Coordinates of C-alpha atoms and ligand atoms in Angstrom, one line a residue:
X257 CA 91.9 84.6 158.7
X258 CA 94.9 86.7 159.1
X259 CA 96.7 87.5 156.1
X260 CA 94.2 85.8 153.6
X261 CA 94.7 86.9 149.9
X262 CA 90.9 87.1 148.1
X263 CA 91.8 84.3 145.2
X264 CA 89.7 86.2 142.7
X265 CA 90.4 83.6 140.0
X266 CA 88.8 80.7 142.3
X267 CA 85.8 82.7 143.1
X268 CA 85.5 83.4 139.0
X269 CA 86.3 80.0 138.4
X270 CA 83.7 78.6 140.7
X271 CA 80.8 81.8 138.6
X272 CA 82.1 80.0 135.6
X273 CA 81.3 76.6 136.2
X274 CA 78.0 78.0 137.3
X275 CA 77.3 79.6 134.3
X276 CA 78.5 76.6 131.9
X277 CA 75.8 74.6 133.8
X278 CA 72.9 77.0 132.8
X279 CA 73.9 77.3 129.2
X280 CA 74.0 73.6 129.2
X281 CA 70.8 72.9 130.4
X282 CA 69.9 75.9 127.8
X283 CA 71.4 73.7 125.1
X284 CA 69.2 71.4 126.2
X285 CA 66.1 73.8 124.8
X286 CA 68.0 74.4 121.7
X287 CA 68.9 77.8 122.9
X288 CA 72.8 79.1 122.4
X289 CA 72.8 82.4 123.9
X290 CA 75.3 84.9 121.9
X291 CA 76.7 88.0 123.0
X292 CA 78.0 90.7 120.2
X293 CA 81.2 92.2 120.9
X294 CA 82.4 95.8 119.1
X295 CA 85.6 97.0 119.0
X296 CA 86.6 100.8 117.9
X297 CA 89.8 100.9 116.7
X298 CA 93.2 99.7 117.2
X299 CA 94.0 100.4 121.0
X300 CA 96.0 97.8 122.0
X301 CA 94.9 96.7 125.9
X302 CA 91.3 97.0 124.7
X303 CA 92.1 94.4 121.6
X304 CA 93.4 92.0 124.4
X305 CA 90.1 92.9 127.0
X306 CA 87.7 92.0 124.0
X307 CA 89.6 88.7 123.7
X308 CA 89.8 87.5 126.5
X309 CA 85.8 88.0 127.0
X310 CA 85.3 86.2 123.7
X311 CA 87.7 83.4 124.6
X312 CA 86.1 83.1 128.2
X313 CA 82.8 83.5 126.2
X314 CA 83.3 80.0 124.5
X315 CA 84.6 78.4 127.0
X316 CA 81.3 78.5 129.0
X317 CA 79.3 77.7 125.5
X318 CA 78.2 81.2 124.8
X319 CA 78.6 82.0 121.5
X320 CA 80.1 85.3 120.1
X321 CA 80.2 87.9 116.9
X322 CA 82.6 90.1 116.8
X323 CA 82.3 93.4 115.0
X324 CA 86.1 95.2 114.6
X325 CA 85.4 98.9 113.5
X326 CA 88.6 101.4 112.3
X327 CA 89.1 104.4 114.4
X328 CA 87.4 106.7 111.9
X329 CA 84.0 105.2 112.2
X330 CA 81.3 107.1 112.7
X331 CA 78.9 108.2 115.7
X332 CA 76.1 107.5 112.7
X333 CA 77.1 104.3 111.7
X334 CA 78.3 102.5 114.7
X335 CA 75.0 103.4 115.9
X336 CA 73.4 101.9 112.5
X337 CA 75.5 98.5 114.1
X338 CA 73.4 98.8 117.2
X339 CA 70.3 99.1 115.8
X340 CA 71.2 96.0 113.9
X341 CA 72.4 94.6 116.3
X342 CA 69.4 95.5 119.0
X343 CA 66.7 93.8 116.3
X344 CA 68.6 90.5 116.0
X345 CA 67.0 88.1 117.9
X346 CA 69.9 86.0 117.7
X347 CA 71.5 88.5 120.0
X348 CA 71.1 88.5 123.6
X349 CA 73.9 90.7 124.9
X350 CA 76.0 93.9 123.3
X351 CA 79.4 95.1 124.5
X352 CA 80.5 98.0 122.9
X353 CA 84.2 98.3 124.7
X354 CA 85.4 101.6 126.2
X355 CA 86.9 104.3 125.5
X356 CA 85.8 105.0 122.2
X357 CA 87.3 107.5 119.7
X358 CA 86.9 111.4 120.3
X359 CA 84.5 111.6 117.6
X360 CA 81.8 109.4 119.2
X361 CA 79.8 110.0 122.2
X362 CA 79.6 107.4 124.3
X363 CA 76.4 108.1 126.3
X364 CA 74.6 108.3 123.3
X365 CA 76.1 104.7 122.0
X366 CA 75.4 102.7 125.6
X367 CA 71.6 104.8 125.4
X368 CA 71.0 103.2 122.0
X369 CA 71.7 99.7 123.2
X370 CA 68.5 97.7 124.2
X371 CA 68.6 97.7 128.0
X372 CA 67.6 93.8 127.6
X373 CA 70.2 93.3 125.5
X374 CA 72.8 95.8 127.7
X375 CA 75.2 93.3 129.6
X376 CA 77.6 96.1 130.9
X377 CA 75.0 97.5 132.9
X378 CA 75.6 100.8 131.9
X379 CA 72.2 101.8 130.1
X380 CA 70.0 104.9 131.8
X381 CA 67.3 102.3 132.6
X382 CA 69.4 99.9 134.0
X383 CA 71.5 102.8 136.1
X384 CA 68.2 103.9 137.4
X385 CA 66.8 99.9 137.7
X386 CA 70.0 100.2 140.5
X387 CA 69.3 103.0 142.4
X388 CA 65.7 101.6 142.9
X389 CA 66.9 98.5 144.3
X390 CA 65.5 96.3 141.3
X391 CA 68.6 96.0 139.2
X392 CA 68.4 93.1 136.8
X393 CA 71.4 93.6 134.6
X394 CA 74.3 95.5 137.0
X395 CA 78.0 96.9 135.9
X396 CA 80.2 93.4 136.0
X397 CA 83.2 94.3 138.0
X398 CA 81.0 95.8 140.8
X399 CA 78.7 93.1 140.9
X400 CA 82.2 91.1 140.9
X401 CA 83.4 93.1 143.7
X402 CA 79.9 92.4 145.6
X403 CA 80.2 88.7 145.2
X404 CA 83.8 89.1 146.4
X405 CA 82.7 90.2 149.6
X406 CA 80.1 88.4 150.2
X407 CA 82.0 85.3 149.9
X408 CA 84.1 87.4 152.6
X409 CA 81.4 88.3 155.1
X410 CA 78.5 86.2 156.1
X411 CA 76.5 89.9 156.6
X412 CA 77.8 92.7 154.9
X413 CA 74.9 95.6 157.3
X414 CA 76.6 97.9 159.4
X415 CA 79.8 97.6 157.7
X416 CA 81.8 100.7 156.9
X417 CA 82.6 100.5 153.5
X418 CA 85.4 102.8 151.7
X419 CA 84.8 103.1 148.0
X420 CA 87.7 105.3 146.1
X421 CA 87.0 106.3 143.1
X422 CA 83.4 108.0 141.6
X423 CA 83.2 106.3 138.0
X424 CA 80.0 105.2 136.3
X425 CA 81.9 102.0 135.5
X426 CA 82.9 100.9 139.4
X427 CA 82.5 103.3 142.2
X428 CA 79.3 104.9 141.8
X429 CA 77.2 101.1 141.0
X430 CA 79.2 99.9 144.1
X431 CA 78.8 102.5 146.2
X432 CA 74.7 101.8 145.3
X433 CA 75.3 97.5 145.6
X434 CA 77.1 98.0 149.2
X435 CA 73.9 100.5 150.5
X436 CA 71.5 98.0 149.4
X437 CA 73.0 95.7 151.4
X438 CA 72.9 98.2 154.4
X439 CA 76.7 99.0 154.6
X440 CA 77.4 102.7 155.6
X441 CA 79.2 103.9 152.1
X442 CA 82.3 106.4 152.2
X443 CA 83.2 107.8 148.8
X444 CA 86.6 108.9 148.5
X445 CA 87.4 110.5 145.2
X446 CA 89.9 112.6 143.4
X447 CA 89.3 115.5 145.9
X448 CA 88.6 114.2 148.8
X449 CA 90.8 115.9 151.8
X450 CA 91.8 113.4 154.1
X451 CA 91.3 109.5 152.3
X452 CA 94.0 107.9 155.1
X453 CA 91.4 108.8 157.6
X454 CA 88.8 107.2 155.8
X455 CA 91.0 104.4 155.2
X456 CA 91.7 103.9 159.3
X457 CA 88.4 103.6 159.8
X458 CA 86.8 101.5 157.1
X459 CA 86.3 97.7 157.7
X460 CA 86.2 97.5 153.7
X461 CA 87.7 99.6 151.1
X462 CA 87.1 99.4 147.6
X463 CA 90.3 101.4 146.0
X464 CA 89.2 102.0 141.8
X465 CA 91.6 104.9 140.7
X466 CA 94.3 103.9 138.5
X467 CA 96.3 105.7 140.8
X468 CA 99.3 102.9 141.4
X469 CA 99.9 102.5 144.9
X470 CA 97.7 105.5 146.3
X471 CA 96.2 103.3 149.2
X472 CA 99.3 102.9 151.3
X473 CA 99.8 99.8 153.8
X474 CA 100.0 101.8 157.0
X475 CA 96.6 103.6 156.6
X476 CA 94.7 100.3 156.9
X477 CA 93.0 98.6 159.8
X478 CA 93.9 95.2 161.0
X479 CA 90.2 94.0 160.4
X480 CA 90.0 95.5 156.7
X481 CA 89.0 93.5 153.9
X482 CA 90.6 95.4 150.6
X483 CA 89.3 94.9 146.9
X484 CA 91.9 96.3 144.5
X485 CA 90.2 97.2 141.1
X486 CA 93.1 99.5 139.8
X487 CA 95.1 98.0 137.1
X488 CA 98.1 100.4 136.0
X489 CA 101.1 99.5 133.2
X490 CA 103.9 100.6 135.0
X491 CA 107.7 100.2 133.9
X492 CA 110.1 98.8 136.7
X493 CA 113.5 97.7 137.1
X494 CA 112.2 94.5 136.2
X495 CA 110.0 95.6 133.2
X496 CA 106.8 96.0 132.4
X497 CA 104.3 95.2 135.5
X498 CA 100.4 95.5 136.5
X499 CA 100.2 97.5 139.3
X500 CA 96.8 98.2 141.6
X501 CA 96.3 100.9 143.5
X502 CA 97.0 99.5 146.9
X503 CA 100.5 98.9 148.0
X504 CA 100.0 95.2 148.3
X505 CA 103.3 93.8 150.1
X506 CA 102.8 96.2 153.0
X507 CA 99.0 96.2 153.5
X508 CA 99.0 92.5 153.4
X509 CA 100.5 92.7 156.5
X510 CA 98.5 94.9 158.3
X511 CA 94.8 93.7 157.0
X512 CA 92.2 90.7 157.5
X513 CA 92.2 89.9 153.7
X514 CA 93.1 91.6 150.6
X515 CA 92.9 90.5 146.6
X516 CA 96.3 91.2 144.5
X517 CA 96.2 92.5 141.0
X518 CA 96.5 90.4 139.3
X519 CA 94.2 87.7 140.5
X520 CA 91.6 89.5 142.2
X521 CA 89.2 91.5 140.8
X522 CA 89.9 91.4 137.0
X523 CA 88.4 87.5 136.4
X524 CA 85.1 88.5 138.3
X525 CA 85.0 91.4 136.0
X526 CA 85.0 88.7 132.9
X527 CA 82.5 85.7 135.0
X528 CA 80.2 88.4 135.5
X529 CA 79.7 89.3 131.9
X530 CA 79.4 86.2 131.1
X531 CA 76.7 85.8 134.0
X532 CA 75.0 88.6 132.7
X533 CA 75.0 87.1 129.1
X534 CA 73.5 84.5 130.8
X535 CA 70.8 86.9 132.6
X536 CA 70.0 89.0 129.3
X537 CA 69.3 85.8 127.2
X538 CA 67.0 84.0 130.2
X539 CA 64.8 87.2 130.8
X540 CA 64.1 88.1 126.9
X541 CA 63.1 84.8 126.4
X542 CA 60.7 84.9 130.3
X543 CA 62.9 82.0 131.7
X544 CA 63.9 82.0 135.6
X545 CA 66.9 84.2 136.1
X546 CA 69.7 82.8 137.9
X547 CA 69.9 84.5 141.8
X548 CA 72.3 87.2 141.3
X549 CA 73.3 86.6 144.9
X550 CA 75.3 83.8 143.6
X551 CA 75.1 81.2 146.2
X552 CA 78.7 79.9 144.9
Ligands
NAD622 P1 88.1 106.5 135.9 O1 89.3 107.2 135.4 O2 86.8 106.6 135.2 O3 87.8 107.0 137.4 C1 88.9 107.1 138.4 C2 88.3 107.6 139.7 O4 89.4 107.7 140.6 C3 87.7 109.0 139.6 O5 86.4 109.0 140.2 C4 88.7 109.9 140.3 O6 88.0 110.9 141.1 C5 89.4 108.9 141.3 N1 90.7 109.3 141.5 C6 91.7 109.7 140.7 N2 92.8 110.1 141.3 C7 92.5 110.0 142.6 C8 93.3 110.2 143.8 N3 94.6 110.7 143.7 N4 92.7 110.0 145.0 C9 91.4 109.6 145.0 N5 90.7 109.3 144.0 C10 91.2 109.5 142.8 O7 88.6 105.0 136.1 P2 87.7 103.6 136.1 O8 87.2 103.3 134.8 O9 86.7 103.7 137.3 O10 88.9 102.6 136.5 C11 89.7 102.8 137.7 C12 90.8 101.7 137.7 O11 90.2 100.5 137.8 C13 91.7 101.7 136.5 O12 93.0 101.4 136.8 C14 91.1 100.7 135.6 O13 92.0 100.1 134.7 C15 90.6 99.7 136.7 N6 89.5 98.8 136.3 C16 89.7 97.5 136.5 C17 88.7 96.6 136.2 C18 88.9 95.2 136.6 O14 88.2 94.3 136.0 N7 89.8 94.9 137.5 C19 87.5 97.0 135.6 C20 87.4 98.4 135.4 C21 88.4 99.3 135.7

């Protein structure tokens, strides 16, 4: 497997097509789950992030509402939306996109959500639901990342796996996935001394900066499988490109398998909300959950 690129949008594709199937046989039951989508603001790659989860939303038959708020909203009355929101039993998920405006604390929105009803994962109880071991509703682009690797690995235990990058959203709910499943877990962060050390001797590493090109080709191993979360605007020669945070031409030559930005990580990040949609609106209503070990 020398050389292999981790087709992210395959993997996703294949979640997808999973997920359509359940919310088929849901139809069947007369039940349409719907996931309510808010917006603060007028930021423009967030307008194009909510998008493109409503537009992947329909395409699997989950419906959507979309709630656009202006910039000067509020902590009061965007959380008056989620109580509304939380009480609606038409609702099975909320997505309240990040970052919001100054003026609004964003621990106190995410805590206000219904955990049942919290499909980014980022709730205290469901945090806490994944340290235990017992997650039922887990951060989508780690989960994505998990199913990445597992479709990489038959058995993840023993591995040592790199994670770079400490954030609530992708390091720290990976770092907790990957010890579950009995990897030794490195965290490399913004101060961490020595992270092409780390890198030599990881057989994984997970790089989730936004630091573009900090992970550079050289510092891998030749048996490294590399996930590469970072997403960075950068202006080239050639324009406007998306940049991770590995440098991809070189480290594709020295590793087992690696995913490209874009391509890789980004569409699990989307199939996994929608799986989680999918999880939210089984469990409020006691059905079987899908296994979230994804046999894809
Ligand atoms: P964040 O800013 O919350 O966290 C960044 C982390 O990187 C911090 O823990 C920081 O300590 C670490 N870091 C910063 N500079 C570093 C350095 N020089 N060396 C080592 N560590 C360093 O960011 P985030 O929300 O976790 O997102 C990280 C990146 O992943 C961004 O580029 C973001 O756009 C991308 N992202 C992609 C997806 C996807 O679906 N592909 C989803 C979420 C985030």
């Amino acid at each position: 497997m020398k050389h292999k690129i981790i087709d992210g949008r395959e993997v996703a594709g294949r979640l997808r097509a999973r997920v359509a199937k359940e919310i088929a046989t849901l139809a069947e039951e007369d039940i349409k789950p719907c996931l309510a989508t808010i917006l603060v603001g007028d930021d423009s790659a967030s307008h194009v992030y909510v998008r493109n989860k409503i537009t992947a939303c329909g395409k699997v038959g989950i419906r959507s509402e979309h709630y656009n708020l202006p910039n000067s909203v509020s902590e009061k009355e965007l959380l008056r939306l989620i109580d509304k929101l939380n009480e609606d039993e038409g609702i099975d998920g909320i997505l309240v996109q990040l970052p919001l405006p100054n003026q609004i604390a964003a621990h106190a929105v995410i805590d206000l959500i219904d955990p049942q009803k919290d499909v980014d994962g980022f709730h205290l109880i469901n945090a806490g639901k994944l340290m235990r071991g017992n997650a039922e509703l887990v951060p989508c682009t780690a989960l994505g990342c998990l199913i990445l690797l597992r479709q990489t690995f038959s058995d993840l235990s023993g591995k040592r796996a790199l994670i770079i990058g400490r954030s609530n959203i992708v390091g720290r709910p990976l770092s907790l996935l990957l010890l579950h499943e009995n990897c030794t877990v490195i965290m490399a962060h913004s101060r961490t001394v020595n992270i092409e050390e780390e890198c030599r001797r990881a057989d994984i590493v997970v790089a989730a900066t936004g630091v573009p090109k900090l992970v550079k080709g050289g510092w891998l191993n030749s048996d490294a499988v590399v996930l590469d979360v970072g997403i960075s605007r950068v202006e080239t020669d050639a324009g406007m490109v998306l940049m991770g945070d590995v440098e991809f031409q070189k480290a594709i030559e020295h590793v087992k398998a690696i995913s490209p930005v874009p391509g890789g990580v980004g569409p699990m990040t989307i199939a996994c909300l929608l799986y989680n949609t999918l999880v939210a609106a089984c469990r409020r209503r006691g059905l079987t959950v899908p296994d979230k070990t994804l046999d894809l």
